[in-house]
Each structure stands twice: as structure tokens, then as C-alpha cells.
Amino acid sequence: MTYDPISEHLLLDWFTGLETPEGFRAELVEGEFLLRPLPDGSHEHCLSRIAGQIHTGSRTAMDFSGNKGLRLGSARACPPDHVIPDGTLAPGDLRLYRGAGPWTPCAGVTMVVEVTDAAPGTDRGTKPRCYARGGIPLHLLVDREDSSVTLFSDPEEDEYRERCTRPFGKPVTLPAPFGFDLDTADFL
């Protein structure tokens, strides 16, 4: 397929004006339109535990947003990605979310969190590429099917050069600005 900037603009205009059906969320990831159901309770349990630990354990006060739309760079011959991480974290003193529109640039975001759902392939492969391309320093993936947590770090182009995977029950060290060990025992 050849790159067509007119089609790209038409797709972006259609996507940003889309009224997502109730009970779903829509994303545009590497030129692919994704319509996914809202997460289940086990998914939200993991996300809640992560947010709670970050609020009490982080050395830097962090703001947390669940399901905040991010506008990222684009893969070759694709429109810019419009991705909705399960969790987005930024230093509180930036006030990144205050007054932000539905699709926020990723500048200032310190970490994104994904908890696998019905489409784990997107969470495991596609989204890490998008977040690395966006220059987001840290990406935490809770893989419920694999019973593991992976921390991606050191983004370069469309990949993270470092990754640390631990099984549920083993802590994951979150580096600065967080500076604490994330307890994953309650993810089981």
C-alpha cells in the first residue's frame, strides 16, 4: 500500500469525530482501527493495586489517569497513533491532565500501564512499539494470561532496549522518579 496523505487526514478526521458506542473504547494503532470492550473487574483490580502503590510508594508525587487518550508518533506510512493506555502517569507538578483535551501529546508522561485484556497481542507487541516511538520512558505491562509483569525502559525509535519480566508474586523495581519495588503478589 502506498502512502496517501489525503487518506491519512480523512481517516484522522473520521476517527477523532467518532462517537464510540457505549461500553467500548476506540483506538487508532499503527493505522489499524481498534474497537475494544471496556475492561473486566480483574483487569481493574490490577490497575487499582498499581495506582495505590504508586500513590503511597513513589518518591515523586505522581498524577494518575485511567484511560487517557494519547496522541503519539506514527509508524511508517500510517497516521499518528491515538492510543488509550489503561494508566498514564506524570509528575504531579506538571499538572499534565488539567485542561487537556481527549487526545493529549505524550510529552511529560513518565510511564504508561497496560493490563492485558481480550486482545493481548496488541498489548504485548503493538503498543510497546507505539509507546517507545512516543519516547515514553517507562511502560509497565501486566500480562494476566502469562501471570507476569514486564517493565520496558530505555526507548529508542520504536522499541524499548531494556525489559525486566517477573512472575506474579515477585516485585518489580520501578526506577526514578518512582524509586520503589512494586508488589505483584495481589495480581494472582
CSV table of C-alpha atoms in Angstrom, one decimal:
chain,number,residue,atom,x,y,z
A,1,MET,CA,0.0,0.0,0.0
A,2,THR,CA,1.4,3.4,-0.9
A,3,TYR,CA,1.3,6.4,1.5
A,4,ASP,CA,-1.5,8.8,0.8
A,5,PRO,CA,-1.6,12.0,3.0
A,6,ILE,CA,-5.1,12.8,1.9
A,7,SER,CA,-6.4,9.4,3.0
A,8,GLU,CA,-4.5,9.8,6.3
A,9,HIS,CA,-6.2,13.2,7.0
A,10,LEU,CA,-9.6,11.7,6.1
A,11,LEU,CA,-9.0,8.8,8.5
A,12,LEU,CA,-7.8,11.0,11.3
A,13,ASP,CA,-10.8,13.4,10.8
A,14,TRP,CA,-13.2,10.4,10.9
A,15,PHE,CA,-11.5,8.8,13.9
A,16,THR,CA,-11.3,12.0,16.0
A,17,GLY,CA,-15.0,12.7,15.3
A,18,LEU,CA,-16.1,9.2,16.0
A,19,GLU,CA,-18.8,8.7,18.7
A,20,THR,CA,-17.7,5.5,20.3
A,21,PRO,CA,-20.6,3.1,21.3
A,22,GLU,CA,-21.3,2.9,25.0
A,23,GLY,CA,-19.3,0.1,26.6
A,24,PHE,CA,-16.4,0.4,24.2
A,25,ARG,CA,-13.2,2.4,23.6
A,26,ALA,CA,-11.7,3.2,20.2
A,27,GLU,CA,-8.0,3.5,19.3
A,28,LEU,CA,-6.1,4.1,16.1
A,29,VAL,CA,-2.9,2.0,16.4
A,30,GLU,CA,-0.4,1.7,13.6
A,31,GLY,CA,-3.1,2.5,11.0
A,32,GLU,CA,-5.5,0.0,12.4
A,33,PHE,CA,-8.8,0.9,14.0
A,34,LEU,CA,-9.5,-1.0,17.3
A,35,LEU,CA,-12.8,-1.1,19.0
A,36,ARG,CA,-12.5,-2.9,22.3
A,37,PRO,CA,-14.9,-3.6,25.1
A,38,LEU,CA,-14.4,-1.9,28.5
A,39,PRO,CA,-12.2,-3.9,30.9
A,40,ASP,CA,-13.5,-6.5,33.4
A,41,GLY,CA,-13.1,-6.4,37.2
A,42,SER,CA,-9.9,-8.5,37.3
A,43,HIS,CA,-8.3,-6.0,34.9
A,44,GLU,CA,-9.3,-3.1,37.0
A,45,HIS,CA,-8.2,-4.8,40.2
A,46,CYS,CA,-4.6,-5.0,38.9
A,47,LEU,CA,-4.7,-1.4,37.8
A,48,SER,CA,-6.1,-0.2,41.1
A,49,ARG,CA,-3.4,-2.0,43.0
A,50,ILE,CA,-0.7,-0.4,40.8
A,51,ALA,CA,-2.2,3.1,41.3
A,52,GLY,CA,-2.5,2.7,45.0
A,53,GLN,CA,1.2,1.5,45.4
A,54,ILE,CA,2.4,4.4,43.2
A,55,HIS,CA,0.5,7.0,45.3
A,56,THR,CA,1.9,5.6,48.6
A,57,GLY,CA,5.4,4.4,47.5
A,58,SER,CA,6.6,6.8,44.8
A,59,ARG,CA,9.4,9.2,45.8
A,60,THR,CA,7.9,11.7,43.4
A,61,ALA,CA,4.2,12.7,43.7
A,62,MET,CA,2.6,11.4,40.5
A,63,ASP,CA,-0.7,12.1,38.8
A,64,PHE,CA,-2.5,9.0,37.5
A,65,SER,CA,-5.1,9.0,34.7
A,66,GLY,CA,-7.0,5.9,33.7
A,67,ASN,CA,-7.9,5.6,30.0
A,68,LYS,CA,-6.3,8.9,29.0
A,69,GLY,CA,-6.1,9.2,25.2
A,70,LEU,CA,-2.5,9.9,24.0
A,71,ARG,CA,-1.5,11.2,20.5
A,72,LEU,CA,1.8,9.6,19.6
A,73,GLY,CA,4.1,9.5,16.6
A,74,SER,CA,3.3,7.3,13.7
A,75,ALA,CA,4.6,4.1,12.2
A,76,ARG,CA,5.8,4.4,8.6
A,77,ALA,CA,3.0,5.2,6.2
A,78,CYS,CA,0.4,5.4,9.0
A,79,PRO,CA,-1.4,8.3,10.6
A,80,PRO,CA,-0.4,9.3,14.1
A,81,ASP,CA,-1.3,6.7,16.7
A,82,HIS,CA,-4.2,7.5,19.1
A,83,VAL,CA,-3.7,5.1,21.9
A,84,ILE,CA,-5.6,4.7,25.3
A,85,PRO,CA,-3.3,3.2,27.9
A,86,ASP,CA,-5.0,1.6,30.9
A,87,GLY,CA,-3.0,4.0,33.1
A,88,THR,CA,-0.9,7.1,32.4
A,89,LEU,CA,1.5,8.6,35.0
A,90,ALA,CA,3.2,12.0,35.0
A,91,PRO,CA,4.8,14.0,37.8
A,92,GLY,CA,2.2,15.9,39.8
A,93,ASP,CA,3.9,19.3,39.5
A,94,LEU,CA,3.4,19.2,35.7
A,95,ARG,CA,-0.4,19.2,36.0
A,96,LEU,CA,-0.4,17.4,32.7
A,97,TYR,CA,-4.0,16.4,32.7
A,98,ARG,CA,-5.5,19.7,33.8
A,99,GLY,CA,-7.3,21.3,30.9
A,100,ALA,CA,-6.1,18.5,28.5
A,101,GLY,CA,-8.3,17.5,25.5
A,102,PRO,CA,-9.3,13.9,24.8
A,103,TRP,CA,-6.1,13.3,22.9
A,104,THR,CA,-3.0,14.6,24.7
A,105,PRO,CA,0.5,14.7,23.4
A,106,CYS,CA,2.8,12.3,25.4
A,107,ALA,CA,5.4,14.9,26.4
A,108,GLY,CA,5.7,14.8,30.2
A,109,VAL,CA,4.3,11.2,30.5
A,110,THR,CA,6.7,9.2,32.7
A,111,MET,CA,5.0,5.8,32.5
A,112,VAL,CA,2.1,4.0,30.8
A,113,VAL,CA,0.5,0.9,32.2
A,114,GLU,CA,-1.3,-1.8,30.2
A,115,VAL,CA,-3.1,-4.8,31.7
A,116,THR,CA,-3.9,-7.5,29.1
A,117,ASP,CA,-7.4,-8.0,28.0
A,118,ALA,CA,-9.2,-9.9,25.2
A,119,ALA,CA,-6.6,-8.8,22.7
A,120,PRO,CA,-3.3,-9.5,24.4
A,121,GLY,CA,-1.3,-9.4,21.2
A,122,THR,CA,-1.9,-5.7,20.8
A,123,ASP,CA,-0.8,-5.1,24.4
A,124,ARG,CA,2.3,-7.3,24.1
A,125,GLY,CA,3.6,-6.2,20.7
A,126,THR,CA,2.0,-3.2,19.1
A,127,LYS,CA,1.5,-0.9,22.0
A,128,PRO,CA,5.1,-1.2,23.3
A,129,ARG,CA,6.3,-0.1,19.8
A,130,CYS,CA,3.9,2.9,19.9
A,131,TYR,CA,5.0,4.0,23.4
A,132,ALA,CA,8.7,3.6,22.6
A,133,ARG,CA,8.1,5.7,19.4
A,134,GLY,CA,6.5,8.3,21.6
A,135,GLY,CA,9.6,8.4,23.8
A,136,ILE,CA,7.7,7.4,27.0
A,137,PRO,CA,10.4,6.4,29.4
A,138,LEU,CA,8.7,3.5,31.1
A,139,HIS,CA,6.0,1.1,30.1
A,140,LEU,CA,4.6,-1.5,32.6
A,141,LEU,CA,2.8,-4.5,31.1
A,142,VAL,CA,0.7,-6.7,33.4
A,143,ASP,CA,0.2,-9.9,31.4
A,144,ARG,CA,-2.7,-11.8,33.1
A,145,GLU,CA,-2.5,-14.8,30.7
A,146,ASP,CA,1.2,-15.2,31.3
A,147,SER,CA,1.0,-14.3,35.0
A,148,SER,CA,3.9,-11.9,34.7
A,149,VAL,CA,4.8,-8.2,34.8
A,150,THR,CA,7.2,-6.6,32.4
A,151,LEU,CA,8.8,-3.2,32.8
A,152,PHE,CA,10.0,-1.8,29.5
A,153,SER,CA,12.6,1.1,29.6
A,154,ASP,CA,15.1,3.0,27.6
A,155,PRO,CA,13.1,3.7,24.4
A,156,GLU,CA,14.8,4.2,21.1
A,157,GLU,CA,12.9,4.6,17.9
A,158,ASP,CA,10.1,2.0,18.0
A,159,GLU,CA,11.5,-0.3,20.7
A,160,TYR,CA,12.5,-0.4,24.3
A,161,ARG,CA,16.1,-1.5,24.7
A,162,GLU,CA,15.6,-2.8,28.2
A,163,ARG,CA,13.0,-5.1,29.7
A,164,CYS,CA,12.6,-6.8,33.0
A,165,THR,CA,10.0,-9.6,33.4
A,166,ARG,CA,8.9,-11.0,36.7
A,167,PRO,CA,6.3,-13.6,37.5
A,168,PHE,CA,3.3,-12.6,39.6
A,169,GLY,CA,4.4,-12.6,43.3
A,170,LYS,CA,7.9,-11.2,42.6
A,171,PRO,CA,8.4,-7.5,43.0
A,172,VAL,CA,9.3,-5.2,40.1
A,173,THR,CA,11.7,-2.3,40.8
A,174,LEU,CA,10.3,0.9,39.4
A,175,PRO,CA,13.3,3.3,38.8
A,176,ALA,CA,13.4,7.1,39.4
A,177,PRO,CA,11.3,9.1,39.6
A,178,PHE,CA,9.3,6.3,41.4
A,179,GLY,CA,12.1,4.6,43.3
A,180,PHE,CA,10.3,1.7,44.9
A,181,ASP,CA,9.6,-2.0,44.4
A,182,LEU,CA,6.1,-2.7,43.0
A,183,ASP,CA,4.5,-5.7,44.9
A,184,THR,CA,2.8,-8.0,42.4
A,185,ALA,CA,1.6,-10.7,44.8
A,186,ASP,CA,-2.0,-9.4,44.7
A,187,PHE,CA,-2.2,-9.8,40.9
A,188,LEU,CA,-2.5,-13.6,41.3
